XYZ file of C-alpha atoms in Angstrom:
153
model
C 0.179 -0.373 0.974
C 0.907 3.401 -1.319
C 1.655 6.040 1.872
C -1.002 8.545 -0.042
C -3.904 5.425 0.079
C -2.167 4.757 3.808
C -3.008 8.217 4.501
C -6.323 8.480 2.944
C -7.198 5.139 4.483
C -5.917 6.102 8.127
C -8.682 9.357 7.710
C -12.676 8.073 9.651
C -15.463 8.337 7.559
C -16.989 10.192 9.222
C -15.363 13.020 7.713
C -17.289 12.997 3.989
C -20.044 13.104 6.090
C -19.554 16.014 7.827
C -18.798 17.734 4.183
C -21.858 16.677 3.069
C -23.588 18.132 6.345
C -21.914 21.440 5.963
C -22.919 21.709 1.956
C -26.120 20.523 3.293
C -26.396 23.049 5.955
C -25.237 25.882 3.743
C -27.985 25.254 1.106
C -30.800 24.995 4.115
C -28.906 27.490 5.523
C -28.627 30.034 2.218
C -32.105 29.686 1.345
C -33.498 29.493 5.315
C -31.864 32.996 5.243
C -33.980 34.562 1.931
C -37.199 32.981 2.600
C -36.925 34.180 6.743
C -35.454 37.492 5.380
C -39.716 37.352 2.716
C -37.302 36.921 -0.496
C -37.725 34.374 -2.522
C -34.104 32.415 -3.496
C -32.532 33.224 -6.771
C -32.269 30.458 -9.309
C -30.742 32.788 -11.780
C -31.789 31.328 -15.531
C -33.051 28.611 -14.364
C -36.883 29.038 -13.046
C -38.691 27.384 -10.446
C -37.514 28.275 -7.223
C -40.138 32.051 -6.382
C -42.751 29.299 -7.564
C -41.479 26.829 -5.015
C -40.422 28.998 -2.581
C -44.310 30.961 -3.235
C -46.003 27.903 -2.974
C -48.423 26.855 0.987
C -46.308 24.035 0.881
C -43.223 26.129 1.699
C -43.679 26.282 4.273
C -44.850 24.323 7.700
C -47.238 25.637 9.866
C -45.883 29.641 8.658
C -42.361 27.704 8.720
C -40.078 27.654 5.705
C -39.060 24.305 5.084
C -35.398 25.335 4.418
C -35.195 25.884 8.554
C -35.746 21.866 9.032
C -33.771 21.544 6.420
C -30.874 24.048 8.333
C -31.793 22.195 11.851
C -31.038 18.469 10.154
C -28.257 19.583 8.716
C -26.927 21.345 12.768
C -28.349 17.983 13.708
C -26.332 15.433 11.199
C -23.437 17.765 11.431
C -23.032 17.199 14.915
C -23.885 13.374 15.139
C -21.052 13.063 13.122
C -18.041 15.410 14.429
C -19.585 13.464 17.639
C -19.238 10.642 15.870
C -15.673 11.023 14.705
C -14.472 12.250 17.764
C -15.909 8.892 20.404
C -16.163 6.535 17.767
C -19.094 5.347 19.600
C -21.347 2.856 16.907
C -24.430 4.723 17.653
C -23.739 8.353 17.656
C -23.534 6.425 12.904
C -26.989 4.981 14.553
C -29.284 7.959 14.143
C -26.589 9.071 11.789
C -27.847 6.290 9.887
C -31.233 6.588 10.872
C -31.877 10.053 10.790
C -30.165 11.308 6.803
C -32.939 7.754 6.191
C -35.925 10.145 7.649
C -34.656 13.310 5.165
C -35.231 11.223 2.516
C -38.250 10.365 3.076
C -39.705 13.879 3.032
C -36.878 14.619 0.022
C -38.965 11.976 -2.213
C -41.877 14.052 -1.226
C -41.437 17.135 -1.251
C -40.080 16.358 -4.707
C -42.667 14.922 -5.937
C -45.040 17.633 -4.693
C -42.527 20.314 -6.620
C -42.760 17.417 -10.276
C -46.580 16.850 -9.615
C -48.513 19.962 -7.627
C -46.401 22.925 -7.335
C -45.091 21.996 -11.359
C -42.075 23.456 -10.678
C -38.381 22.697 -9.608
C -36.145 24.832 -7.357
C -33.071 24.105 -8.732
C -31.325 24.115 -3.955
C -34.119 22.476 -3.120
C -32.689 20.008 -4.788
C -29.187 20.434 -4.752
C -30.541 19.633 -0.680
C -32.341 16.733 -1.316
C -28.811 15.828 -3.501
C -27.001 15.904 -0.019
C -29.312 14.167 1.955
C -29.044 11.764 -0.687
C -25.077 11.019 -0.447
C -25.236 12.130 3.373
C -27.868 8.777 3.221
C -26.065 6.360 1.013
C -22.238 7.275 2.714
C -23.865 6.731 7.010
C -25.107 3.641 4.868
C -22.445 2.486 3.734
C -20.093 3.060 6.891
C -23.001 1.498 7.980
C -23.065 -1.748 6.434
C -18.877 -2.379 6.438
C -18.985 -1.331 10.148
C -20.969 -4.943 10.506
C -23.794 -2.468 11.969
C -26.180 -4.541 10.926
C -25.197 -7.455 11.926
C -24.966 -5.637 15.774
C -28.575 -5.066 15.330
C -30.107 -8.559 14.174
C -28.409 -10.080 17.192
């Protein structure tokens, strides 16, 4: 094994989750900031963000959906950092479970955009991609670490 390969393998896999959590937090933070300020996200040449942001589905109980994305991303980031620090497998389990719940909500919100609102917000979609990647990375780590077999015992 080369030195570079050994160095890469020595990096805790939680750092991949941290990077993805930070990307998701940045996207959700932008959306929340804009929407809480009464504006709509800028989509550039791609149209649809305004339509989605102004739809009745952009808020839950009067709170922009993006705020929930910020909260979820902060929780996932905290879990990833705590897992790196302590190597407690339960923290990975929780990260995996919460990211799965996030993916389920993302499928719901994307379905609303496509079939009800008839517009797609690129920022919302990018956040969804970050959630799906977080789930997939956590799942691969979870399976490689034998967490499934630990749960079945």
